[in-house]
Every structure is written in C-alpha cells, then in structure tokens.
Amino acid sequence: MLQINNLSNTVGDKPILKGLSLSINAGEVHAIMGPNGAGKSTLAYTLGGRPGYEVTGGEVRFAPLPFRGGAGGGAAPLDPALHETASPTPNPSPEGEGDLIDLLSLAPHERAAAGLFLGFQYPVEIPGVSNLQFLRESLNSQRRVRGEEPLSGAEFIKLAKEKAALLGLDMEMLKRPVNVGFSGGEKKRAEMVQMGILDPKLAILDETDSGLDIDALRVVGAGINAIMRKPDKAVLLITHYQRLLDYVKPDFVHVLSKGRIIKTGGPELALELEREGYAEVVAA
Amino acid sequence: MSALALPTRRAEDWRYSNIEAAASVWPVPAPERIVLGPGEQGARALLQDAADDAVVVRDYVITLAEGARLDFHLLNSGGRLGRVTFDVRLERGAHFGLHAAVIGGGEQTLEVVTTVTHAEPDATSEQVVRTVLGGRATGNYLGKIGVAKHAQGTDASQSVKAMLLSRQASANAKPELEIFADDVKCAHGCAIGELDKQALFYMAARGLDPQTAQTLLLRAFVAGVFDGIADEAERERFEAAALSKLETLAKLEGLA
C-alpha cells in the first residue's frame, strides 16, 4: 500500500530524514518508535506534504482509493497515468490492490483524497469554523477529487453521529469550532472522529496517545481498531511509548534514529525498548 | 469638512487615499445627514459594491440626540476608490455602532474614516471593522474619537482587524484619541495578520482544497459583522455579497 524508498529531506535546510525506507501492506499496523529528534514527526509531515518539508531524495509510492474519472472535468490528480513517469505501463503493487502512484507529486489535499490521513500531535484550532462544517466540506472536497457525488446534509449528519458515538464524543462538541476550547484528550478524540468520518486507507497517527489519560487511551485505541483494523486499510503509529500499543497491537515495530530505520521487529521490540531504553537499542 | 477644494495627502484623513481617483469625481455631493431625536432608535446599512473602475465617496454626518441609538452596517468592497466617512456627534447617553466589513483586491483602495465626538456625558460608541485584502489593494481605517471635557462616563471602543492575502496588499489602521474628560473608557485594538498557515495545512491534510480552506477561514474572520442586521433578507444580501467577494479573492490568490 505504501512504499517509502530511500527518502531524504530537509526542514529549513537541515537534513532530517536520511535515506528512510519502509514498506506497509494492506491489513498491517506498523509502529515507529524512537528518541526525540529522530525524525518521527518529520516523516509524518513529509508524507502529508507540509510546506517547508523539502524532499531531497528517494520516492514514496502509494495505492490510492479508487478514482472514478469522467465526472468533474479537471479533477484528475489521482489518475495514475498522470503520475506515472517512470514507466508508461502502470506498476501493480505486490498485493494486487491497484496501481501505485507517486505520492509526493500530489498536493496535500490530493493526498488526503487519495486516502491518506494524518493524525496530528497538536491538532490545530480553527475559530469560527464548526467541526461539522469543516468535516463536511473536507469530505466533499475529497469526494470531488475522487469523482464521487457529494454527501447531502442529512447523510453527513448521520455519518457524523455514528462516528461520534463510536468515540464517545458528544455531538454538541462537533457543533463547536474546530478544536477551540477542547482539552488535550478531547482534541485527540475529535481527531479520531475525523478519521472515522473521512474513512482513509492509510492513517499516520503522530503521537495520538500524548495527552490522553488511561480511559481516553482505551477509547481512542478501540476507535483506531474499529475504524482502521481492516484488510484493505493500514496504520502507521508514531509513538514514544509502549502504552498505546497495548490497545492497538502492531504487526511491526520500527526504531527510527537519526533519520533512518535502524531496527525492525515484532511487538516484542516495543517491550524491549520500554525496558531497556532507546540508547541500548540504538547503540546495539 | 469642505467638499469644494480637492484634498491633498497632507490632510490626515486622506493620507493613504487615492487622490487621483478622488479627483475624477470631485467635487463630491454634500454629506448625507442622519439626525435622530431624543430616544429614537435607528438602523442604516450601506452595501457598497460598485464596479471595479468606479469611484465612490460617501460621507455621512450623523447627530444622535439624548438617548438615541444608531447601528450602521457597512460592506465596503467596490470601486477603484471606495471611501465611506462618518462624522458622528453623540449627545447624552446616545449610542453609535459601526459594523463594517472591508473586502478588496486588485488595485482597490478602500477606506473607512470615522470621527466620533462624545459631546455629552454617558454616550457610548462601538466600532468593529474586519478587513480582507488581496492583490495590491489598500485598506485604510482612520478612526478619531473625541471626548469633550465634561463628557464623563464616555465608553468608546474600536476593534479593527485586517487580513492580508498577498504580500503586495497593505492595511493602514490608525486610531486617534482626543480625550479631555477624566472618567472615560476608550478601548482600541488593531491587528493585521495573514491567514494561519498551520490551519491551512491542517485543513489540506483533511482534504480541503486550498481555495475552499481560504474561503472558510476568511468567512470565519468576517463572520458576525452583519449579525445585527434585523431584516433577514437584508442580512442575507450582505452576507452573500461579502462571501462572493471573498470567494473571488481566494480564487485570485490561489492562482497567484
């Protein structure tokens, strides 16, 4: 679903990622752990296309959500043919889940439409714009790019209610401006409601566990499982700590240090890191 | 103010204006007078969305007698030069509210110039101005508040915020207070900023195309300015005109 090959980048002229490679298949949950400053958040922002995160080498290939061409005229950014510069014939992915596209050639909002969801460590407050309005516009903007019909107001409200209930978030909260006045835990819960509504293919969750108490952690963990633990979806969890991994069991754990993945293992690697600290593993 | 001689930039309230454009319509008609008697309540609104090449200069001279109240809603978004001025005199306990949105792009110069004189005690005034500028547009707010020596209990406020969508746009906001009384509350706040880049990326990461994201943020920025228009149809007319101008600006900036 996602193939990162030898990815390097700079942030404000400073090299952060230095030849990072990672492959994620549908149905998998991957966790990336690592010390502060290793480049974990940088990886998330680079995949999301944040301005200022300049790619200097490597490539990222992604199997997008199906694009229904024809409608909407100019909405063709997800047509694989447009992004296939390496070879004129499409490049089928190993799992046979469709053609891979060059993710880095897409604008940030097109990446979202392709099925990428970025869960923010610090969700941004947007005064004056309600969650419901924000999410409905976002979802319909994605659907437009994919050549799908927009959801009606009633359809959208039904969807929002269902996902809010799943995450135990009061619908009243969704009528309020995006993240304004939300506690740390409420922001993370709201992020997961957003993920549920947008229904992405790949979720990259950057420290979604930070700022959560034990109860909220359990709810958010269950939410991630309910929304993303599916054969056609995948999750990349970025975290400092083992504790979220108690609720969302990873298939693979990677250690990121100095801009590269230096070790990969199963869930036991997270326990080892927790027990012995990064310094041991990084030095080994 | 005499309307006969063409002003120069040396006149404080024309300092940032487009004199050449003003000259093309000079001399302008005499100011429109609004007079409210004791205890009268009034509401006025001006939707100034003249064509791009037009020059509009509108002057209001307003006198509010004891206990009178006037709320003025303004959308100033049209013309090469769109200039609206208010010269307001408040008697005891009178209230003047100005609720203005200024939205411009291209080569437009849009101005709101106010002089509010609290001539007698216990009068209040509230001015809210939200400005959005793209292209090479200039937006000016010059707001003078005068408080007479015996006008104790005056409460005057100015809240002026401007949002610049392009590097070539400029906003000038100049409050000026002349206070000769002691027991007076005059609050003024000005802020000039750009759209929040973090918010724009957050919105893009959720799939919002840049133009829709910009329009949503700009709508939120000017939201509320027209809330006080009592007549629903009229309020919707102002909101629709403001939104359509914002969408035009977002579209133009998106292409830049």
mmCIF file of N, CA and C in Angstrom, chain A residues 50 108-109 112 117-118 120 126-128 133-134 137-138 141-142 144 179 191 194, chain B residues 196 198-199 201-210 212 216-217 219-221 223:
data_model
loop_
_atom_site.group_PDB
_atom_site.id
_atom_site.type_symbol
_atom_site.label_atom_id
_atom_site.label_comp_id
_atom_site.label_asym_id
_atom_site.label_seq_id
_atom_site.Cartn_x
_atom_site.Cartn_y
_atom_site.Cartn_z
ATOM 1 N N ARG A 50 3.509 18.753 4.142
ATOM 2 C CA ARG A 50 3.547 20.053 4.801
ATOM 3 C C ARG A 50 4.576 20.964 4.148
ATOM 4 N N PRO A 108 -1.116 18.463 -0.840
ATOM 5 C CA PRO A 108 -1.586 17.864 0.418
ATOM 6 C C PRO A 108 -3.060 17.434 0.390
ATOM 7 N N HIS A 109 -3.948 18.275 -0.175
ATOM 8 C CA HIS A 109 -5.366 17.900 -0.145
ATOM 9 C C HIS A 109 -5.653 16.730 -1.086
ATOM 10 N N ALA A 112 -4.854 13.537 0.789
ATOM 11 C CA ALA A 112 -5.976 13.157 1.656
ATOM 12 C C ALA A 112 -7.052 12.461 0.828
ATOM 13 N N PHE A 117 -4.524 9.771 5.791
ATOM 14 C CA PHE A 117 -4.998 10.583 6.921
ATOM 15 C C PHE A 117 -3.831 10.821 7.861
ATOM 16 N N LEU A 118 -3.645 12.088 8.207
ATOM 17 C CA LEU A 118 -2.566 12.447 9.121
ATOM 18 C C LEU A 118 -3.195 12.871 10.455
ATOM 19 N N PHE A 120 -2.785 14.531 13.876
ATOM 20 C CA PHE A 120 -1.795 15.499 14.353
ATOM 21 C C PHE A 120 -1.481 15.317 15.835
ATOM 22 N N ILE A 126 -9.339 26.117 14.915
ATOM 23 C CA ILE A 126 -9.827 26.981 13.830
ATOM 24 C C ILE A 126 -11.056 27.741 14.325
ATOM 25 N N PRO A 127 -10.874 28.912 14.920
ATOM 26 C CA PRO A 127 -12.015 29.674 15.450
ATOM 27 C C PRO A 127 -12.984 30.044 14.330
ATOM 28 N N GLY A 128 -14.265 29.954 14.630
ATOM 29 C CA GLY A 128 -15.264 30.421 13.670
ATOM 30 C C GLY A 128 -15.690 29.390 12.646
ATOM 31 N N GLN A 133 -19.113 21.654 9.888
ATOM 32 C CA GLN A 133 -18.916 22.344 8.613
ATOM 33 C C GLN A 133 -17.564 21.952 8.000
ATOM 34 N N PHE A 134 -16.539 21.971 8.848
ATOM 35 C CA PHE A 134 -15.178 21.637 8.436
ATOM 36 C C PHE A 134 -15.123 20.227 7.832
ATOM 37 N N GLU A 137 -17.247 19.839 4.523
ATOM 38 C CA GLU A 137 -16.526 20.437 3.384
ATOM 39 C C GLU A 137 -15.320 19.582 3.007
ATOM 40 N N SER A 138 -14.606 19.071 4.029
ATOM 41 C CA SER A 138 -13.413 18.258 3.761
ATOM 42 C C SER A 138 -13.786 16.979 3.015
ATOM 43 N N SER A 141 -14.912 17.725 -0.457
ATOM 44 C CA SER A 141 -13.780 18.139 -1.276
ATOM 45 C C SER A 141 -12.997 16.894 -1.730
ATOM 46 N N GLN A 142 -12.805 15.935 -0.797
ATOM 47 C CA GLN A 142 -12.143 14.667 -1.163
ATOM 48 C C GLN A 142 -12.949 13.919 -2.221
ATOM 49 N N ARG A 144 -15.012 15.067 -4.364
ATOM 50 C CA ARG A 144 -14.939 15.766 -5.645
ATOM 51 C C ARG A 144 -13.683 15.325 -6.401
ATOM 52 N N ASN A 179 -11.659 22.262 17.416
ATOM 53 C CA ASN A 179 -10.655 22.148 18.484
ATOM 54 C C ASN A 179 -10.584 23.331 19.448
ATOM 55 N N GLU A 191 -9.918 14.034 16.681
ATOM 56 C CA GLU A 191 -9.110 13.590 15.538
ATOM 57 C C GLU A 191 -9.594 12.224 15.045
ATOM 58 N N GLN A 194 -12.789 12.496 13.235
ATOM 59 C CA GLN A 194 -12.486 12.961 11.871
ATOM 60 C C GLN A 194 -12.039 11.797 11.006
ATOM 61 N N ASP B 196 -3.644 31.845 8.854
ATOM 62 C CA ASP B 196 -2.865 30.936 9.682
ATOM 63 C C ASP B 196 -2.367 29.759 8.840
ATOM 64 N N GLN B 198 -0.610 27.182 9.659
ATOM 65 C CA GLN B 198 -0.829 25.883 10.314
ATOM 66 C C GLN B 198 -2.241 25.396 10.072
ATOM 67 N N ALA B 199 -3.194 26.331 10.178
ATOM 68 C CA ALA B 199 -4.593 25.951 9.951
ATOM 69 C C ALA B 199 -4.777 25.519 8.501
ATOM 70 N N PHE B 201 -2.619 24.121 6.497
ATOM 71 C CA PHE B 201 -2.089 22.771 6.266
ATOM 72 C C PHE B 201 -2.986 21.718 6.913
ATOM 73 N N TYR B 202 -3.461 22.040 8.113
ATOM 74 C CA TYR B 202 -4.369 21.110 8.806
ATOM 75 C C TYR B 202 -5.602 20.836 7.944
ATOM 76 N N MET B 203 -6.141 21.901 7.356
ATOM 77 C CA MET B 203 -7.328 21.758 6.524
ATOM 78 C C MET B 203 -7.007 20.971 5.250
ATOM 79 N N ALA B 204 -5.829 21.216 4.677
ATOM 80 C CA ALA B 204 -5.426 20.472 3.482
ATOM 81 C C ALA B 204 -5.256 18.994 3.817
ATOM 82 N N ALA B 205 -4.718 18.713 5.012
ATOM 83 C CA ALA B 205 -4.497 17.326 5.410
ATOM 84 C C ALA B 205 -5.824 16.589 5.585
ATOM 85 N N ARG B 206 -6.915 17.328 5.721
ATOM 86 C CA ARG B 206 -8.235 16.696 5.810
ATOM 87 C C ARG B 206 -8.909 16.643 4.451
ATOM 88 N N GLY B 207 -8.238 17.176 3.433
ATOM 89 C CA GLY B 207 -8.767 17.064 2.084
ATOM 90 C C GLY B 207 -9.373 18.333 1.517
ATOM 91 N N LEU B 208 -9.346 19.410 2.279
ATOM 92 C CA LEU B 208 -9.926 20.657 1.761
ATOM 93 C C LEU B 208 -8.998 21.268 0.721
ATOM 94 N N ASP B 209 -9.544 21.592 -0.441
ATOM 95 C CA ASP B 209 -8.706 22.243 -1.432
ATOM 96 C C ASP B 209 -8.381 23.655 -0.938
ATOM 97 N N PRO B 210 -7.238 24.205 -1.381
ATOM 98 C CA PRO B 210 -6.756 25.473 -0.802
ATOM 99 C C PRO B 210 -7.776 26.605 -0.896
ATOM 100 N N THR B 212 -11.145 26.474 -1.006
ATOM 101 C CA THR B 212 -12.228 26.313 -0.034
ATOM 102 C C THR B 212 -11.723 26.587 1.381
ATOM 103 N N LEU B 216 -13.207 29.438 3.819
ATOM 104 C CA LEU B 216 -13.758 29.107 5.141
ATOM 105 C C LEU B 216 -13.124 29.971 6.234
ATOM 106 N N LEU B 217 -11.795 30.105 6.171
ATOM 107 C CA LEU B 217 -11.104 30.902 7.194
ATOM 108 C C LEU B 217 -11.504 32.376 7.097
ATOM 109 N N ARG B 219 -14.299 33.586 5.822
ATOM 110 C CA ARG B 219 -15.692 33.710 6.250
ATOM 111 C C ARG B 219 -15.768 33.793 7.765
ATOM 112 N N ALA B 220 -14.980 32.933 8.422
ATOM 113 C CA ALA B 220 -14.969 32.928 9.886
ATOM 114 C C ALA B 220 -14.444 34.270 10.408
ATOM 115 N N PHE B 221 -13.499 34.843 9.670
ATOM 116 C CA PHE B 221 -12.893 36.106 10.097
ATOM 117 C C PHE B 221 -13.890 37.263 10.063
ATOM 118 N N ALA B 223 -17.163 36.769 9.914
ATOM 119 C CA ALA B 223 -18.457 36.317 10.447
ATOM 120 C C ALA B 223 -18.871 37.185 11.622
#
